[in-house]
Amino acid sequence: MSARTLAVFIAVLAVIGLLGYGLLKKSSDSLAIGDPIPDATTSLPRLDGGGTGSVADYRGRWVLVNVWASWCVPCRSESPTLERFYAAHRGPDFTVLGIDSNDLSTDALDFAHRYRLTYPQLRDGDGNFAQHELGTTGVPESFLVDPQGKLVVHSLGPVTDRYLSSNVVPYLSGRASG
Amino acid sequence: MRRALLAAPPLLVAVVLLLAAPVAASSGTMANPASPKTTLPDVEDDVMCPVCGTALNLSSSPQADRERAFIRREIVAGKTKDQIKSELVAQYGTAVLAEPPKSGFDLTAWLVPGAAILLAAIAIAIGLWRWRRAGRSGGPPTAGGPPLEPTDSERLDADLARYDL
C-alpha cells in the first residue's frame, strides 16, 4: 500500500468515524414500550443534596419517573397531581421519582418546596440522562417503569388525574401487565 | 431642674444618634451589594441556553430567563465572569459554555478544525508544487487536441475575422 493510499484511507476512516460519533451522540430516540431503561444505574445527585440515587435503586417496584424543571410552566399544574397520586399509591410496590432536568438547583428546591413535593427527587442538571438515556424531547415527560426495569407507559406533556387513573393505576392494581 | 429634664430628651436623642451612626454606617456597608466585576451581556456572550441550543443572548425561553436571573444574582454577589461561568457549569454541565473546554474529548473541537486547515494547506501546497514542476518539465503550454485540418483552420480564421472588431 502506497503512502498516498494509506493517507486517503486514514482520511476516509477519520471522516466516517466523526460522522458515526456525531450520529451516535445525537441518537436520542425515544424509548419504546417494553425497552429496558438504558443505563438505569446512572448515579444522579439527589435534589436535596443527600447523596446520589438512580432509577435502578427502585428495581422491584413500579416507578413513575417524571422529568420536570422549575421553569416549565405545565410542570406547575402537573406536580400537585403527581404528589396526590404518590400520597394515594406510595408503598413498597410503587413510587414516583422526579428527575429535575436542565435546571438550577436553587430554583428546583424552591419549586419542590412551593408545591410540597415529598416524592424522591434526583437532579439531572445538564439534562444528559433525560435526553440521552430516556430520550426526552422536553419537559414534562413521564415514564412508568415496571419492577423488572422495563418501560410500560410513556407520557409526553403533563399527566392528569384522569390519565393516571386510566393508564397507570391498572398496572399497579394488577389489571394490566407490562 | 424642670428645664434640665425638658432639655434632656433632645440631648439624649443626639447622643443616641451619634452612637448609632457608625453602627448604621457599617451595617449599611454590609447591606450594599459587592461592586460588580462583570456585566450580564459580557457573561451572556460566553454561555448558552442549554435547552434551546442557542447562545443565551439570543434566547428568550423560560429556561434562559432563569439562567439570566441566576447570572444577575451572581453579578450582584460580586463574582467575576469566570466564577459565574464555573457556577453555570456546576449547574448545567459543560454544555452551557459557548466555547467547548480546552481539555478532554472537547479538545478535539479545537484541534480538528486547525488540523483540517493545516492538512488542506499542505495538500494545496503539494498540488501547486507538482503543477509548477509539471509545467516546467513539459515546455511551453500548448493548446490541447489534435491539429486542425486545413479547411477547418481556414474556416476558423474566417469566423474569427468576422468577429474581429
mmCIF file of N, CA and C in Angstrom, chain B residues 52-114:
data_model
loop_
_atom_site.group_PDB
_atom_site.id
_atom_site.type_symbol
_atom_site.label_atom_id
_atom_site.label_comp_id
_atom_site.label_asym_id
_atom_site.label_seq_id
_atom_site.Cartn_x
_atom_site.Cartn_y
_atom_site.Cartn_z
ATOM 1 N N CYS B 52 -32.345 25.449 24.661
ATOM 2 C CA CYS B 52 -32.621 25.943 23.298
ATOM 3 C C CYS B 52 -31.497 25.590 22.337
ATOM 4 N N GLY B 53 -30.289 25.379 22.860
ATOM 5 C CA GLY B 53 -29.153 25.104 21.980
ATOM 6 C C GLY B 53 -28.666 26.343 21.254
ATOM 7 N N THR B 54 -29.021 27.523 21.754
ATOM 8 C CA THR B 54 -28.543 28.772 21.153
ATOM 9 C C THR B 54 -27.810 29.582 22.217
ATOM 10 N N ALA B 55 -27.088 30.614 21.742
ATOM 11 C CA ALA B 55 -26.397 31.485 22.699
ATOM 12 C C ALA B 55 -27.449 32.136 23.609
ATOM 13 N N LEU B 56 -27.068 32.356 24.853
ATOM 14 C CA LEU B 56 -28.041 32.891 25.812
ATOM 15 C C LEU B 56 -28.566 34.250 25.379
ATOM 16 N N ASN B 57 -27.693 35.064 24.767
ATOM 17 C CA ASN B 57 -28.150 36.410 24.375
ATOM 18 C C ASN B 57 -29.125 36.379 23.198
ATOM 19 N N LEU B 58 -29.345 35.197 22.621
ATOM 20 C CA LEU B 58 -30.304 35.084 21.512
ATOM 21 C C LEU B 58 -31.583 34.386 21.944
ATOM 22 N N SER B 59 -31.618 33.964 23.196
ATOM 23 C CA SER B 59 -32.743 33.144 23.637
ATOM 24 C C SER B 59 -33.672 33.905 24.590
ATOM 25 N N SER B 60 -34.949 33.647 24.428
ATOM 26 C CA SER B 60 -35.914 34.278 25.342
ATOM 27 C C SER B 60 -36.817 33.232 25.977
ATOM 28 N N SER B 61 -36.319 31.995 26.058
ATOM 29 C CA SER B 61 -37.128 30.915 26.639
ATOM 30 C C SER B 61 -37.199 31.076 28.161
ATOM 31 N N PRO B 62 -38.148 30.406 28.803
ATOM 32 C CA PRO B 62 -38.235 30.486 30.272
ATOM 33 C C PRO B 62 -36.951 30.007 30.957
ATOM 34 N N GLN B 63 -36.325 28.979 30.377
ATOM 35 C CA GLN B 63 -35.087 28.482 30.984
ATOM 36 C C GLN B 63 -33.994 29.546 30.877
ATOM 37 N N ALA B 64 -33.937 30.217 29.728
ATOM 38 C CA ALA B 64 -32.934 31.274 29.536
ATOM 39 C C ALA B 64 -33.179 32.414 30.518
ATOM 40 N N ASP B 65 -34.449 32.732 30.755
ATOM 41 C CA ASP B 65 -34.768 33.802 31.710
ATOM 42 C C ASP B 65 -34.259 33.456 33.109
ATOM 43 N N ARG B 66 -34.416 32.186 33.497
ATOM 44 C CA ARG B 66 -33.945 31.767 34.827
ATOM 45 C C ARG B 66 -32.415 31.811 34.886
ATOM 46 N N GLU B 67 -31.805 31.443 33.765
ATOM 47 C CA GLU B 67 -30.340 31.472 33.710
ATOM 48 C C GLU B 67 -29.847 32.915 33.858
ATOM 49 N N ARG B 68 -30.550 33.841 33.201
ATOM 50 C CA ARG B 68 -30.168 35.256 33.302
ATOM 51 C C ARG B 68 -30.346 35.750 34.745
ATOM 52 N N ALA B 69 -31.444 35.328 35.367
ATOM 53 C CA ALA B 69 -31.685 35.737 36.759
ATOM 54 C C ALA B 69 -30.557 35.238 37.655
ATOM 55 N N PHE B 70 -30.121 34.006 37.387
ATOM 56 C CA PHE B 70 -29.014 33.428 38.168
ATOM 57 C C PHE B 70 -27.742 34.253 37.972
ATOM 58 N N ILE B 71 -27.472 34.613 36.704
ATOM 59 C CA ILE B 71 -26.260 35.399 36.410
ATOM 60 C C ILE B 71 -26.335 36.758 37.110
ATOM 61 N N ARG B 72 -27.513 37.381 37.068
ATOM 62 C CA ARG B 72 -27.669 38.691 37.728
ATOM 63 C C ARG B 72 -27.371 38.580 39.223
ATOM 64 N N ARG B 73 -27.883 37.507 39.844
ATOM 65 C CA ARG B 73 -27.637 37.310 41.285
ATOM 66 C C ARG B 73 -26.141 37.178 41.552
ATOM 67 N N GLU B 74 -25.482 36.422 40.706
ATOM 68 C CA GLU B 74 -24.042 36.199 40.895
ATOM 69 C C GLU B 74 -23.264 37.506 40.691
ATOM 70 N N ILE B 75 -23.717 38.321 39.732
ATOM 71 C CA ILE B 75 -23.049 39.615 39.491
ATOM 72 C C ILE B 75 -23.205 40.511 40.724
ATOM 73 N N VAL B 76 -24.429 40.539 41.257
ATOM 74 C CA VAL B 76 -24.690 41.347 42.461
ATOM 75 C C VAL B 76 -23.828 40.852 43.630
ATOM 76 N N ALA B 77 -23.574 39.537 43.660
ATOM 77 C CA ALA B 77 -22.745 38.984 44.739
ATOM 78 C C ALA B 77 -21.260 39.275 44.528
ATOM 79 N N GLY B 78 -20.934 39.953 43.415
ATOM 80 C CA GLY B 78 -19.543 40.363 43.194
ATOM 81 C C GLY B 78 -18.675 39.308 42.539
ATOM 82 N N LYS B 79 -19.301 38.298 41.907
ATOM 83 C CA LYS B 79 -18.499 37.235 41.268
ATOM 84 C C LYS B 79 -17.929 37.741 39.934
ATOM 85 N N THR B 80 -16.791 37.182 39.565
ATOM 86 C CA THR B 80 -16.187 37.533 38.272
ATOM 87 C C THR B 80 -16.848 36.690 37.173
ATOM 88 N N LYS B 81 -16.550 37.060 35.947
ATOM 89 C CA LYS B 81 -17.119 36.333 34.814
ATOM 90 C C LYS B 81 -16.732 34.849 34.860
ATOM 91 N N ASP B 82 -15.472 34.574 35.146
ATOM 92 C CA ASP B 82 -15.019 33.181 35.190
ATOM 93 C C ASP B 82 -15.694 32.412 36.321
ATOM 94 N N GLN B 83 -15.859 33.086 37.453
ATOM 95 C CA GLN B 83 -16.530 32.429 38.588
ATOM 96 C C GLN B 83 -17.979 32.097 38.220
ATOM 97 N N ILE B 84 -18.631 33.031 37.550
ATOM 98 C CA ILE B 84 -20.035 32.806 37.164
ATOM 99 C C ILE B 84 -20.124 31.662 36.158
ATOM 100 N N LYS B 85 -19.176 31.627 35.227
ATOM 101 C CA LYS B 85 -19.181 30.542 34.247
ATOM 102 C C LYS B 85 -18.965 29.191 34.940
ATOM 103 N N SER B 86 -18.090 29.182 35.942
ATOM 104 C CA SER B 86 -17.866 27.937 36.691
ATOM 105 C C SER B 86 -19.137 27.505 37.413
ATOM 106 N N GLU B 87 -19.844 28.486 37.990
ATOM 107 C CA GLU B 87 -21.107 28.174 38.687
ATOM 108 C C GLU B 87 -22.123 27.614 37.694
ATOM 109 N N LEU B 88 -22.166 28.185 36.512
ATOM 110 C CA LEU B 88 -23.110 27.708 35.497
ATOM 111 C C LEU B 88 -22.761 26.285 35.061
ATOM 112 N N VAL B 89 -21.465 26.011 34.937
ATOM 113 C CA VAL B 89 -21.043 24.650 34.570
ATOM 114 C C VAL B 89 -21.450 23.674 35.671
ATOM 115 N N ALA B 90 -21.317 24.105 36.924
ATOM 116 C CA ALA B 90 -21.726 23.240 38.039
ATOM 117 C C ALA B 90 -23.224 22.950 37.990
ATOM 118 N N GLN B 91 -23.994 23.898 37.478
ATOM 119 C CA GLN B 91 -25.448 23.720 37.420
ATOM 120 C C GLN B 91 -25.879 22.933 36.186
ATOM 121 N N TYR B 92 -25.328 23.316 35.028
ATOM 122 C CA TYR B 92 -25.836 22.776 33.759
ATOM 123 C C TYR B 92 -24.847 21.861 33.029
ATOM 124 N N GLY B 93 -23.630 21.722 33.533
ATOM 125 C CA GLY B 93 -22.630 20.950 32.810
ATOM 126 C C GLY B 93 -21.916 21.823 31.783
ATOM 127 N N THR B 94 -20.946 21.214 31.093
ATOM 128 C CA THR B 94 -20.110 21.999 30.173
ATOM 129 C C THR B 94 -20.881 22.445 28.930
ATOM 130 N N ALA B 95 -22.047 21.847 28.686
ATOM 131 C CA ALA B 95 -22.837 22.233 27.510
ATOM 132 C C ALA B 95 -23.295 23.688 27.597
ATOM 133 N N VAL B 96 -23.196 24.276 28.778
ATOM 134 C CA VAL B 96 -23.642 25.663 28.942
ATOM 135 C C VAL B 96 -22.613 26.645 28.373
ATOM 136 N N LEU B 97 -21.397 26.173 28.151
ATOM 137 C CA LEU B 97 -20.354 27.068 27.638
ATOM 138 C C LEU B 97 -20.467 27.196 26.120
ATOM 139 N N ALA B 98 -20.365 28.431 25.634
ATOM 140 C CA ALA B 98 -20.456 28.648 24.186
ATOM 141 C C ALA B 98 -19.240 28.057 23.482
ATOM 142 N N GLU B 99 -18.102 28.130 24.146
ATOM 143 C CA GLU B 99 -16.896 27.525 23.598
ATOM 144 C C GLU B 99 -16.603 26.267 24.390
ATOM 145 N N PRO B 100 -16.314 25.147 23.707
ATOM 146 C CA PRO B 100 -16.025 23.921 24.455
ATOM 147 C C PRO B 100 -14.745 24.068 25.268
ATOM 148 N N PRO B 101 -14.659 23.361 26.411
ATOM 149 C CA PRO B 101 -13.443 23.464 27.220
ATOM 150 C C PRO B 101 -12.238 22.921 26.459
ATOM 151 N N LYS B 102 -11.055 23.476 26.794
ATOM 152 C CA LYS B 102 -9.845 23.038 26.088
ATOM 153 C C LYS B 102 -9.191 21.875 26.821
ATOM 154 N N SER B 103 -9.990 20.861 27.142
ATOM 155 C CA SER B 103 -9.452 19.679 27.811
ATOM 156 C C SER B 103 -10.338 18.492 27.491
ATOM 157 N N GLY B 104 -9.775 17.292 27.700
ATOM 158 C CA GLY B 104 -10.527 16.066 27.464
ATOM 159 C C GLY B 104 -10.938 15.918 26.008
ATOM 160 N N PHE B 105 -12.061 15.226 25.797
ATOM 161 C CA PHE B 105 -12.516 14.989 24.423
ATOM 162 C C PHE B 105 -12.889 16.294 23.737
ATOM 163 N N ASP B 106 -13.374 17.279 24.531
ATOM 164 C CA ASP B 106 -13.776 18.564 23.940
ATOM 165 C C ASP B 106 -12.619 19.282 23.258
ATOM 166 N N LEU B 107 -11.401 18.892 23.617
ATOM 167 C CA LEU B 107 -10.222 19.492 22.979
ATOM 168 C C LEU B 107 -10.233 19.239 21.471
ATOM 169 N N THR B 108 -10.841 18.129 21.045
ATOM 170 C CA THR B 108 -10.874 17.810 19.608
ATOM 171 C C THR B 108 -11.628 18.893 18.832
ATOM 172 N N ALA B 109 -12.601 19.540 19.498
ATOM 173 C CA ALA B 109 -13.341 20.609 18.820
ATOM 174 C C ALA B 109 -12.417 21.759 18.426
ATOM 175 N N TRP B 110 -11.333 21.925 19.179
ATOM 176 C CA TRP B 110 -10.359 22.968 18.858
ATOM 177 C C TRP B 110 -9.315 22.438 17.881
ATOM 178 N N LEU B 111 -8.903 21.168 18.081
ATOM 179 C CA LEU B 111 -7.798 20.632 17.286
ATOM 180 C C LEU B 111 -8.202 20.248 15.872
ATOM 181 N N VAL B 112 -9.381 19.637 15.720
ATOM 182 C CA VAL B 112 -9.778 19.104 14.407
ATOM 183 C C VAL B 112 -9.867 20.197 13.331
ATOM 184 N N PRO B 113 -10.531 21.341 13.590
ATOM 185 C CA PRO B 113 -10.569 22.359 12.535
ATOM 186 C C PRO B 113 -9.172 22.861 12.168
ATOM 187 N N GLY B 114 -8.320 23.059 13.171
ATOM 188 C CA GLY B 114 -6.955 23.517 12.915
ATOM 189 C C GLY B 114 -6.194 22.499 12.083
#
